[in-house]
Tab-separated table of C-alpha atoms in Angstrom:
chain	number	residue	atom	x	y	z
A	63	UNK	CA	38.700	146.813	-21.341
A	64	UNK	CA	39.902	143.518	-22.866
A	65	UNK	CA	40.366	140.362	-20.799
A	66	UNK	CA	44.129	140.791	-21.061
A	67	UNK	CA	43.928	144.377	-19.874
A	68	UNK	CA	41.680	143.329	-16.992
A	69	UNK	CA	44.045	140.752	-15.521
A	70	UNK	CA	47.101	142.963	-15.961
A	71	UNK	CA	45.484	146.156	-14.682
A	72	UNK	CA	47.629	147.565	-11.885
A	73	UNK	CA	50.364	144.963	-12.387
A	74	UNK	CA	53.825	146.511	-12.891
A	75	UNK	CA	55.402	146.079	-16.333
A	76	UNK	CA	58.991	145.872	-17.503
A	77	UNK	CA	60.456	145.527	-20.995
A	78	UNK	CA	63.326	143.027	-20.879
A	79	UNK	CA	66.410	143.807	-22.916
A	80	UNK	CA	67.041	140.993	-25.432
A	81	UNK	CA	70.721	141.951	-25.484
A	82	UNK	CA	71.141	141.455	-21.719
A	83	UNK	CA	73.170	144.645	-21.407
A	84	UNK	CA	72.407	145.123	-17.715
A	85	UNK	CA	71.281	141.847	-16.136
A	86	UNK	CA	71.630	142.953	-12.551
A	87	UNK	CA	70.234	146.436	-13.097
A	88	UNK	CA	67.242	144.849	-14.785
A	89	UNK	CA	66.972	142.260	-11.988
A	90	UNK	CA	66.956	145.060	-9.409
A	91	UNK	CA	64.166	146.805	-11.316
A	92	UNK	CA	62.169	143.583	-11.277
A	93	UNK	CA	62.516	143.309	-7.497
A	94	UNK	CA	61.627	146.978	-7.038
A	95	UNK	CA	58.426	146.608	-9.044
A	96	UNK	CA	57.081	143.853	-6.846
A	97	UNK	CA	57.012	140.088	-6.435
A	98	UNK	CA	55.178	139.466	-9.731
A	99	UNK	CA	55.855	141.554	-12.829
A	100	UNK	CA	54.465	141.532	-16.358
A	101	UNK	CA	57.431	141.427	-18.760
A	102	UNK	CA	57.713	142.098	-22.473
A	103	UNK	CA	59.962	139.868	-24.575
A	104	UNK	CA	61.193	140.192	-28.172
A	105	UNK	CA	58.498	139.967	-30.830
A	106	UNK	CA	55.867	141.654	-28.638
A	107	UNK	CA	55.471	138.455	-26.608
A	108	UNK	CA	54.439	138.960	-22.981
A	109	UNK	CA	55.111	136.790	-19.949
A	110	UNK	CA	55.264	136.943	-16.158
A	111	UNK	CA	58.312	137.069	-13.916
A	112	UNK	CA	58.302	136.006	-10.247
A	113	UNK	CA	61.178	137.861	-8.607
A	114	UNK	CA	60.935	136.602	-5.004
A	115	UNK	CA	62.891	133.553	-3.907
A	116	UNK	CA	60.159	132.126	-1.681
A	117	UNK	CA	57.405	132.649	-4.251
A	118	UNK	CA	59.433	131.174	-7.082
A	119	UNK	CA	60.259	128.156	-4.917
A	120	UNK	CA	56.552	127.670	-4.205
A	121	UNK	CA	55.726	128.121	-7.865
A	122	UNK	CA	58.065	125.441	-9.184
A	123	UNK	CA	56.645	122.959	-6.662
A	124	UNK	CA	52.999	123.729	-7.503
A	125	UNK	CA	51.290	120.763	-9.250
A	126	UNK	CA	49.141	123.231	-11.204
A	127	UNK	CA	52.227	124.493	-13.023
A	128	UNK	CA	53.378	122.770	-16.216
A	129	UNK	CA	56.689	122.855	-18.075
A	130	UNK	CA	55.110	121.557	-21.291
A	131	UNK	CA	55.055	124.260	-23.987
A	132	UNK	CA	51.892	122.701	-25.396
A	133	UNK	CA	50.134	124.348	-22.428
A	134	UNK	CA	51.135	127.838	-23.603
A	135	UNK	CA	47.892	129.376	-24.825
A	136	UNK	CA	49.546	131.650	-27.376
A	137	UNK	CA	51.464	128.684	-28.824
A	138	UNK	CA	48.251	126.680	-29.102
A	139	UNK	CA	46.594	129.560	-30.929
A	140	UNK	CA	49.424	129.808	-33.450
A	141	UNK	CA	50.527	133.234	-32.216
A	142	UNK	CA	54.188	132.252	-31.643
A	143	UNK	CA	56.004	131.771	-34.970
A	144	UNK	CA	58.676	129.105	-35.420
A	145	UNK	CA	61.230	131.842	-36.137
A	146	UNK	CA	60.596	133.666	-32.857
A	147	UNK	CA	64.086	134.524	-31.506
A	148	UNK	CA	63.589	132.546	-28.286
A	149	UNK	CA	61.968	129.488	-29.836
A	150	UNK	CA	65.066	127.313	-29.400
A	151	UNK	CA	64.769	127.667	-25.634
A	152	UNK	CA	61.061	126.853	-25.534
A	153	UNK	CA	59.697	124.620	-28.294
A	154	UNK	CA	61.743	121.509	-27.615
A	155	UNK	CA	60.916	117.942	-26.615
A	156	UNK	CA	62.996	116.744	-23.696
A	157	UNK	CA	62.899	116.290	-19.941
A	158	UNK	CA	62.970	120.062	-19.344
A	159	UNK	CA	59.632	120.498	-21.109
A	160	UNK	CA	57.887	117.402	-19.728
A	161	UNK	CA	55.655	116.921	-16.699
A	162	UNK	CA	54.741	114.178	-14.285
A	163	UNK	CA	55.155	110.619	-15.504
A	164	UNK	CA	56.623	111.782	-18.834
A	165	UNK	CA	59.251	113.822	-17.042
A	166	UNK	CA	60.106	110.939	-14.709
A	167	UNK	CA	60.398	108.559	-17.695
A	168	UNK	CA	62.787	110.838	-19.603
A	169	UNK	CA	64.831	111.868	-16.579
A	170	UNK	CA	65.141	108.299	-15.310
A	171	UNK	CA	66.836	107.142	-18.503
A	172	UNK	CA	69.451	109.887	-18.292
A	173	UNK	CA	69.960	109.642	-14.532
A	174	UNK	CA	70.567	105.879	-14.857
A	175	UNK	CA	73.553	106.581	-17.111
A	176	UNK	CA	74.617	110.010	-15.838
A	177	UNK	CA	75.295	108.884	-12.275
A	178	UNK	CA	77.280	110.483	-9.452
A	179	UNK	CA	79.884	107.772	-9.973
A	180	UNK	CA	80.115	108.632	-13.664
A	181	UNK	CA	80.590	112.304	-12.848
A	182	UNK	CA	83.347	111.511	-10.356
A	183	UNK	CA	85.033	109.299	-12.938
A	184	UNK	CA	85.388	112.427	-15.075
A	185	UNK	CA	87.671	114.072	-12.493
A	186	UNK	CA	90.989	112.785	-13.936
A	187	UNK	CA	89.993	113.670	-17.503
A	188	UNK	CA	88.756	117.110	-16.440
A	189	UNK	CA	91.941	117.727	-14.454
A	190	UNK	CA	94.058	116.794	-17.469
A	191	UNK	CA	92.065	119.158	-19.714
A	192	UNK	CA	92.434	122.027	-17.234
A	193	UNK	CA	96.178	121.407	-16.772
A	194	UNK	CA	96.781	121.400	-20.532
A	195	UNK	CA	94.784	124.599	-21.052
A	196	UNK	CA	96.639	126.320	-18.203
A	197	UNK	CA	99.945	125.277	-19.811
A	198	UNK	CA	98.838	126.879	-23.071
A	199	UNK	CA	97.534	130.184	-21.678
A	200	UNK	CA	100.776	132.174	-22.119
A	201	UNK	CA	100.843	131.243	-25.814
A	202	UNK	CA	97.476	132.951	-26.282
A	203	UNK	CA	98.638	136.386	-25.080
A	204	UNK	CA	97.598	139.304	-27.290
A	205	UNK	CA	99.948	142.121	-28.270
A	206	UNK	CA	98.984	144.003	-25.094
A	207	UNK	CA	99.900	141.013	-22.936
A	208	UNK	CA	96.328	140.008	-22.048
A	209	UNK	CA	94.775	136.565	-22.454
A	210	UNK	CA	91.052	136.021	-23.005
A	211	UNK	CA	90.268	133.589	-20.203
A	212	UNK	CA	86.759	132.960	-21.492
A	213	UNK	CA	87.984	131.799	-24.880
A	214	UNK	CA	91.027	129.862	-23.772
A	215	UNK	CA	89.904	128.277	-20.477
A	216	UNK	CA	86.279	128.753	-19.443
A	217	UNK	CA	84.918	127.852	-22.879
A	218	UNK	CA	86.969	124.777	-23.810
A	219	UNK	CA	86.785	123.062	-20.403
A	220	UNK	CA	83.028	122.294	-20.383
A	221	UNK	CA	82.826	121.892	-24.169
A	222	UNK	CA	85.535	119.226	-24.179
A	223	UNK	CA	84.211	117.466	-21.072
A	224	UNK	CA	80.585	117.356	-22.239
A	225	UNK	CA	81.550	116.386	-25.808
A	226	UNK	CA	83.695	113.528	-24.496
A	227	UNK	CA	80.925	112.460	-22.142
A	228	UNK	CA	78.379	112.208	-24.962
A	229	UNK	CA	80.715	110.792	-27.576
A	230	UNK	CA	80.607	113.745	-29.973
A	231	UNK	CA	83.183	113.072	-32.718
A	232	UNK	CA	85.912	115.671	-33.127
A	233	UNK	CA	84.802	116.674	-36.622
A	234	UNK	CA	81.315	117.630	-35.373
A	235	UNK	CA	82.492	119.747	-32.448
A	236	UNK	CA	83.139	123.076	-34.242
A	237	UNK	CA	79.598	123.116	-35.645
A	238	UNK	CA	78.198	122.014	-32.286
A	239	UNK	CA	79.949	124.905	-30.518
A	240	UNK	CA	78.481	127.419	-32.951
A	241	UNK	CA	74.980	125.945	-32.758
A	242	UNK	CA	74.926	125.805	-28.947
A	243	UNK	CA	76.135	129.395	-28.684
A	244	UNK	CA	73.257	130.558	-30.882
A	245	UNK	CA	70.587	128.761	-28.839
A	246	UNK	CA	71.123	131.121	-25.900
A	247	UNK	CA	71.314	134.268	-28.031
A	248	UNK	CA	68.215	136.457	-28.127
A	249	UNK	CA	69.482	138.928	-30.738
A	250	UNK	CA	69.325	136.698	-33.825
A	251	UNK	CA	67.133	137.455	-36.809
A	252	UNK	CA	64.336	134.972	-37.688
A	253	UNK	CA	66.276	133.366	-40.547
A	254	UNK	CA	69.250	132.608	-38.277
A	255	UNK	CA	66.957	131.130	-35.613
A	256	UNK	CA	65.224	128.814	-38.079
A	257	UNK	CA	68.499	127.730	-39.708
A	258	UNK	CA	70.125	127.012	-36.352
A	259	UNK	CA	67.178	124.925	-35.181
A	260	UNK	CA	67.464	122.733	-38.252
A	261	UNK	CA	71.258	122.527	-38.084
A	262	UNK	CA	71.507	121.493	-34.438
A	263	UNK	CA	68.860	118.785	-34.746
A	264	UNK	CA	70.485	117.413	-37.900
A	265	UNK	CA	73.885	117.382	-36.185
A	266	UNK	CA	72.627	115.520	-33.125
A	267	UNK	CA	70.669	113.080	-35.295
A	268	UNK	CA	73.982	112.275	-37.021
A	269	UNK	CA	75.593	111.662	-33.642
A	270	UNK	CA	72.775	109.301	-32.633
A	271	UNK	CA	73.109	107.443	-35.949
A	272	UNK	CA	76.893	107.164	-35.512
A	273	UNK	CA	76.624	105.818	-31.972
A	274	UNK	CA	73.995	103.375	-33.183
A	275	UNK	CA	76.663	101.910	-35.493
A	276	UNK	CA	79.732	102.463	-33.351
A	277	UNK	CA	79.093	102.100	-29.631
A	278	UNK	CA	81.479	103.597	-27.147
A	279	UNK	CA	81.798	104.320	-23.436
A	280	UNK	CA	79.682	107.458	-23.707
A	281	UNK	CA	76.196	108.542	-22.683
A	282	UNK	CA	74.805	108.708	-26.227
A	283	UNK	CA	75.737	105.056	-26.760
A	284	UNK	CA	74.210	104.189	-23.385
A	285	UNK	CA	70.959	105.965	-24.275
A	286	UNK	CA	70.800	104.259	-27.691
A	287	UNK	CA	71.330	100.905	-25.998
A	288	UNK	CA	68.612	101.668	-23.445
A	289	UNK	CA	66.218	102.594	-26.238
A	290	UNK	CA	66.918	99.334	-28.072
A	291	UNK	CA	66.291	97.342	-24.903
A	292	UNK	CA	63.004	99.144	-24.325
A	293	UNK	CA	61.777	100.689	-27.624
A	294	UNK	CA	58.949	102.612	-25.976
A	295	UNK	CA	61.327	104.255	-23.502
A	296	UNK	CA	62.609	106.982	-25.795
A	297	UNK	CA	61.603	108.166	-29.260
A	298	UNK	CA	64.157	109.454	-31.768
A	299	UNK	CA	62.929	113.023	-31.214
A	300	UNK	CA	63.171	112.615	-27.440
A	301	UNK	CA	66.681	111.181	-27.687
A	302	UNK	CA	67.884	114.079	-29.851
A	303	UNK	CA	66.094	116.547	-27.570
A	304	UNK	CA	67.736	115.000	-24.522
A	305	UNK	CA	71.173	115.359	-26.096
A	306	UNK	CA	70.410	118.973	-26.936
A	307	UNK	CA	69.436	119.975	-23.419
A	308	UNK	CA	72.332	118.141	-21.790
A	309	UNK	CA	74.926	119.501	-24.207
A	310	UNK	CA	73.678	123.077	-24.294
A	311	UNK	CA	72.946	123.465	-20.587
A	312	UNK	CA	76.010	121.465	-19.601
A	313	UNK	CA	78.261	123.759	-21.581
A	314	UNK	CA	76.709	127.206	-21.187
A	315	UNK	CA	76.135	127.030	-17.439
A	316	UNK	CA	79.662	125.894	-16.607
A	317	UNK	CA	81.274	128.330	-19.014
A	318	UNK	CA	79.509	131.295	-17.421
A	319	UNK	CA	80.068	129.959	-13.905
A	320	UNK	CA	83.843	129.876	-14.407
A	321	UNK	CA	83.923	133.315	-16.063
A	322	UNK	CA	81.722	134.891	-13.406
A	323	UNK	CA	83.683	133.347	-10.524
A	324	UNK	CA	87.030	134.589	-11.856
A	325	UNK	CA	85.599	138.050	-12.478
A	326	UNK	CA	84.085	138.145	-8.983
A	327	UNK	CA	87.345	137.189	-7.285
A	328	UNK	CA	89.467	139.594	-9.322
A	329	UNK	CA	87.112	142.474	-8.516
A	330	UNK	CA	86.966	141.539	-4.800
A	331	UNK	CA	90.632	141.309	-3.758
A	332	UNK	CA	89.765	140.891	-0.086
A	333	UNK	CA	87.685	137.828	-0.891
A	334	UNK	CA	90.412	136.451	-3.132
A	335	UNK	CA	93.020	136.890	-0.395
A	336	UNK	CA	90.763	135.057	2.024
A	337	UNK	CA	90.244	132.171	-0.382
A	338	UNK	CA	93.980	131.946	-1.040
A	339	UNK	CA	94.526	131.541	2.697
A	340	UNK	CA	91.840	128.860	3.015
A	341	UNK	CA	91.595	126.158	0.376
A	342	UNK	CA	88.426	124.869	2.007
A	343	UNK	CA	86.572	127.954	0.722
A	344	UNK	CA	86.681	127.011	-2.969
A	345	UNK	CA	83.316	125.209	-2.842
A	346	UNK	CA	81.882	128.362	-1.244
A	347	UNK	CA	83.286	130.419	-4.141
A	348	UNK	CA	81.302	128.254	-6.542
A	349	UNK	CA	78.062	128.492	-4.541
A	350	UNK	CA	78.363	132.220	-3.884
A	351	UNK	CA	78.980	132.857	-7.580
A	352	UNK	CA	75.923	130.796	-8.468
A	353	UNK	CA	73.834	132.904	-6.089
A	354	UNK	CA	75.335	136.339	-6.670
A	355	UNK	CA	75.963	136.121	-10.414
A	356	UNK	CA	73.902	133.199	-11.691
A	357	UNK	CA	75.082	131.851	-15.073
A	358	UNK	CA	71.505	131.856	-16.356
A	359	UNK	CA	69.902	135.221	-15.671
A	360	UNK	CA	66.380	134.236	-16.754
A	361	UNK	CA	64.922	130.859	-17.628
A	362	UNK	CA	61.722	130.076	-19.585
A	363	UNK	CA	58.920	128.948	-19.054
A	364	UNK	CA	56.254	127.446	-16.846
A	365	UNK	CA	52.526	127.533	-17.616
A	366	UNK	CA	49.609	127.389	-15.159
A	367	UNK	CA	47.049	124.753	-16.119
A	368	UNK	CA	44.440	126.829	-14.286
A	369	UNK	CA	44.263	130.386	-13.005
A	370	UNK	CA	46.588	130.775	-10.039
A	371	UNK	CA	47.233	133.527	-7.514
A	372	UNK	CA	50.784	134.294	-6.522
A	373	UNK	CA	52.062	137.332	-4.686
A	374	UNK	CA	48.561	138.820	-4.775
A	375	UNK	CA	48.419	138.607	-8.592
A	376	UNK	CA	46.198	136.255	-10.593
A	377	UNK	CA	48.069	134.655	-13.489
A	378	UNK	CA	45.648	133.121	-16.003
A	379	UNK	CA	45.947	129.556	-17.230
A	380	UNK	CA	48.229	129.106	-20.214
A	381	UNK	CA	50.360	132.221	-19.731
A	382	UNK	CA	54.157	131.818	-19.580
A	383	UNK	CA	56.069	132.475	-16.363
A	384	UNK	CA	59.806	133.161	-16.356
A	385	UNK	CA	62.261	132.296	-13.574
A	386	UNK	CA	64.542	135.352	-13.079
A	387	UNK	CA	67.538	133.762	-11.362
A	388	UNK	CA	69.547	137.006	-11.392
A	389	UNK	CA	66.741	138.694	-9.467
A	390	UNK	CA	66.032	135.999	-6.877
A	391	UNK	CA	69.742	135.414	-6.277
A	392	UNK	CA	69.962	138.836	-4.658
A	393	UNK	CA	66.585	138.770	-2.903
A	394	UNK	CA	67.194	140.372	0.502
A	395	UNK	CA	64.251	138.498	2.028
A	396	UNK	CA	66.142	135.252	1.383
A	397	UNK	CA	69.795	136.255	1.578
A	398	UNK	CA	69.755	139.186	4.003
A	399	UNK	CA	70.251	142.940	3.616
A	400	UNK	CA	73.721	142.396	2.104
A	401	UNK	CA	72.414	140.103	-0.642
A	402	UNK	CA	74.026	142.387	-3.209
A	403	UNK	CA	77.505	141.707	-1.804
A	404	UNK	CA	79.833	138.924	-2.908
A	405	UNK	CA	80.889	137.141	0.286
A	406	UNK	CA	82.296	133.607	0.277
A	407	UNK	CA	81.955	133.396	4.068
A	408	UNK	CA	78.196	133.908	3.859
A	409	UNK	CA	76.107	131.217	5.487
A	410	UNK	CA	75.004	129.362	2.393
A	411	UNK	CA	71.257	129.743	2.006
A	412	UNK	CA	69.680	127.708	-0.782
A	413	UNK	CA	69.933	129.399	-4.159
A	414	UNK	CA	67.941	128.552	-7.269
A	415	UNK	CA	70.663	128.837	-9.916
A	416	UNK	CA	70.222	125.151	-10.806
A	417	UNK	CA	66.462	125.193	-10.361
A	418	UNK	CA	64.498	123.420	-7.660
A	419	UNK	CA	62.272	120.403	-7.209
A	420	UNK	CA	61.722	117.742	-9.853
A	421	UNK	CA	63.383	119.857	-12.541
A	422	UNK	CA	66.613	120.571	-10.643
A	423	UNK	CA	69.445	120.575	-13.189
A	424	UNK	CA	70.727	117.036	-13.685
A	425	UNK	CA	74.140	118.378	-14.693
A	426	UNK	CA	74.698	120.456	-11.546
A	427	UNK	CA	77.224	117.990	-10.018
A	428	UNK	CA	79.288	118.085	-13.227
A	429	UNK	CA	79.277	121.893	-13.338
A	430	UNK	CA	80.415	122.012	-9.718
A	431	UNK	CA	83.145	119.472	-10.390
A	432	UNK	CA	84.503	121.362	-13.417
A	433	UNK	CA	84.489	124.755	-11.678
A	434	UNK	CA	85.859	123.184	-8.518
A	435	UNK	CA	88.864	121.918	-10.477
A	436	UNK	CA	89.448	124.877	-12.815
A	437	UNK	CA	89.257	127.735	-10.314
A	438	UNK	CA	91.785	126.666	-7.640
A	439	UNK	CA	94.172	125.378	-10.305
A	440	UNK	CA	94.024	128.669	-12.211
A	441	UNK	CA	94.757	130.844	-9.186
A	442	UNK	CA	97.465	128.480	-7.904
A	443	UNK	CA	99.207	128.374	-11.278
A	444	UNK	CA	99.023	132.150	-11.841
A	445	UNK	CA	99.100	133.798	-8.397
A	446	UNK	CA	99.552	137.252	-9.942
A	447	UNK	CA	96.424	136.963	-12.095
A	448	UNK	CA	94.684	140.292	-12.643
A	449	UNK	CA	92.020	141.774	-14.886
A	450	UNK	CA	93.323	143.203	-18.123
A	451	UNK	CA	90.470	145.671	-18.619
A	452	UNK	CA	88.112	147.874	-16.643
A	453	UNK	CA	85.338	145.479	-15.535
A	454	UNK	CA	82.741	148.105	-16.461
A	455	UNK	CA	83.852	147.908	-20.105
A	456	UNK	CA	83.399	144.151	-20.491
A	457	UNK	CA	80.624	143.510	-23.014
A	458	UNK	CA	77.834	141.199	-21.834
A	459	UNK	CA	76.771	138.154	-23.819
A	460	UNK	CA	73.872	139.365	-26.010
A	461	UNK	CA	71.220	137.264	-24.325
A	462	UNK	CA	68.477	137.651	-21.749
A	463	UNK	CA	69.237	134.064	-20.692
A	464	UNK	CA	73.022	133.743	-20.438
A	465	UNK	CA	74.522	136.049	-17.837
A	466	UNK	CA	78.212	136.582	-18.481
A	467	UNK	CA	80.635	138.596	-20.592
A	468	UNK	CA	81.852	137.950	-24.142
A	469	UNK	CA	85.523	138.242	-23.184
A	470	UNK	CA	87.498	138.119	-19.950
A	471	UNK	CA	90.938	139.637	-20.621
A	472	UNK	CA	93.443	138.927	-17.860
A	473	UNK	CA	97.141	139.411	-17.213
A	474	UNK	CA	98.631	136.147	-16.045
A	475	UNK	CA	101.656	137.432	-14.163
A	476	UNK	CA	104.458	135.009	-13.266
A	477	UNK	CA	103.685	131.322	-12.901
A	478	UNK	CA	104.060	129.655	-9.537
């Protein structure tokens, strides 16, 4: 028996679908197999998945756990090629993949510019974007009368807000949209992965160069200025990496949150009627969607710096551990026996959709603000809104990370 076979002997296994065709079915299978499961990823890469809310919370707070991909044993040994389909989510240099003092240094620079006040200042601009997109929805109707709400509302809201926030010039935005979409895909061939990695870094390097010459009231300009004031604070690679994580996570999470919330309400008419009767429940809609249908189904990776025991299983040092947010969001031990039900009146227990601890998503307030504006405005403007297709036929995004659907056809009905 090899060392690998010894430490995985008796541990349940599950092959994860790179196309994400059944996120919640797969999440249920993870929970059924036990608190800690050995999972197989594309390219015959193996990892661990901790599918219990309490254990995952403990894990992310454990000082023996690193976010730095340099601590992945297989990466150190050269066993993970640069064209591995998931490499764009793992082998990056930014605050998400830093630990300790390095993480605090990188996060501090962004948090100093991306403040709660700055987020709140985006409310008028976000409201204007949402209002304009809602005005335009009827013009996007297909021949069957349906409108793809993902394409014409959920997608452009966060992309426009985050691009404005970081000073992305208009002419770079189409390429940025394409590159960001590909980062979260896990069905690309190696050539596409490698080409996209190069393209997105080149694009963001151009943005940094532009804002170095032409400063504006945007976060990229603020970060460039901070780097000039303190040259050791941020390298060029770290600055580009920081832009990448903020732009990609800031867009993808909010996009899927809006799509998933609309889909949840339209497939739960009793909940929708309740929310319509109580405007104070819209924040609960956002939080319940984050728990019940997390925008990111799985998130890579953490690496033990020494052998650790969790849930009765020993995970060796240097092996990757995945956070399965779809699984823990419906953990009955945390959220009760009805954890599988969408209920906006639920007493809001802490969910992990935005992470936990030092690595809690810095963009969470912005995502909440955008969804909190878009959702009530949409349902107020189009009170007869209904799904334009059987929800079971909606194709999922081909990703084991992003948890949403590729289209959300709706019938608008009369405007209010």
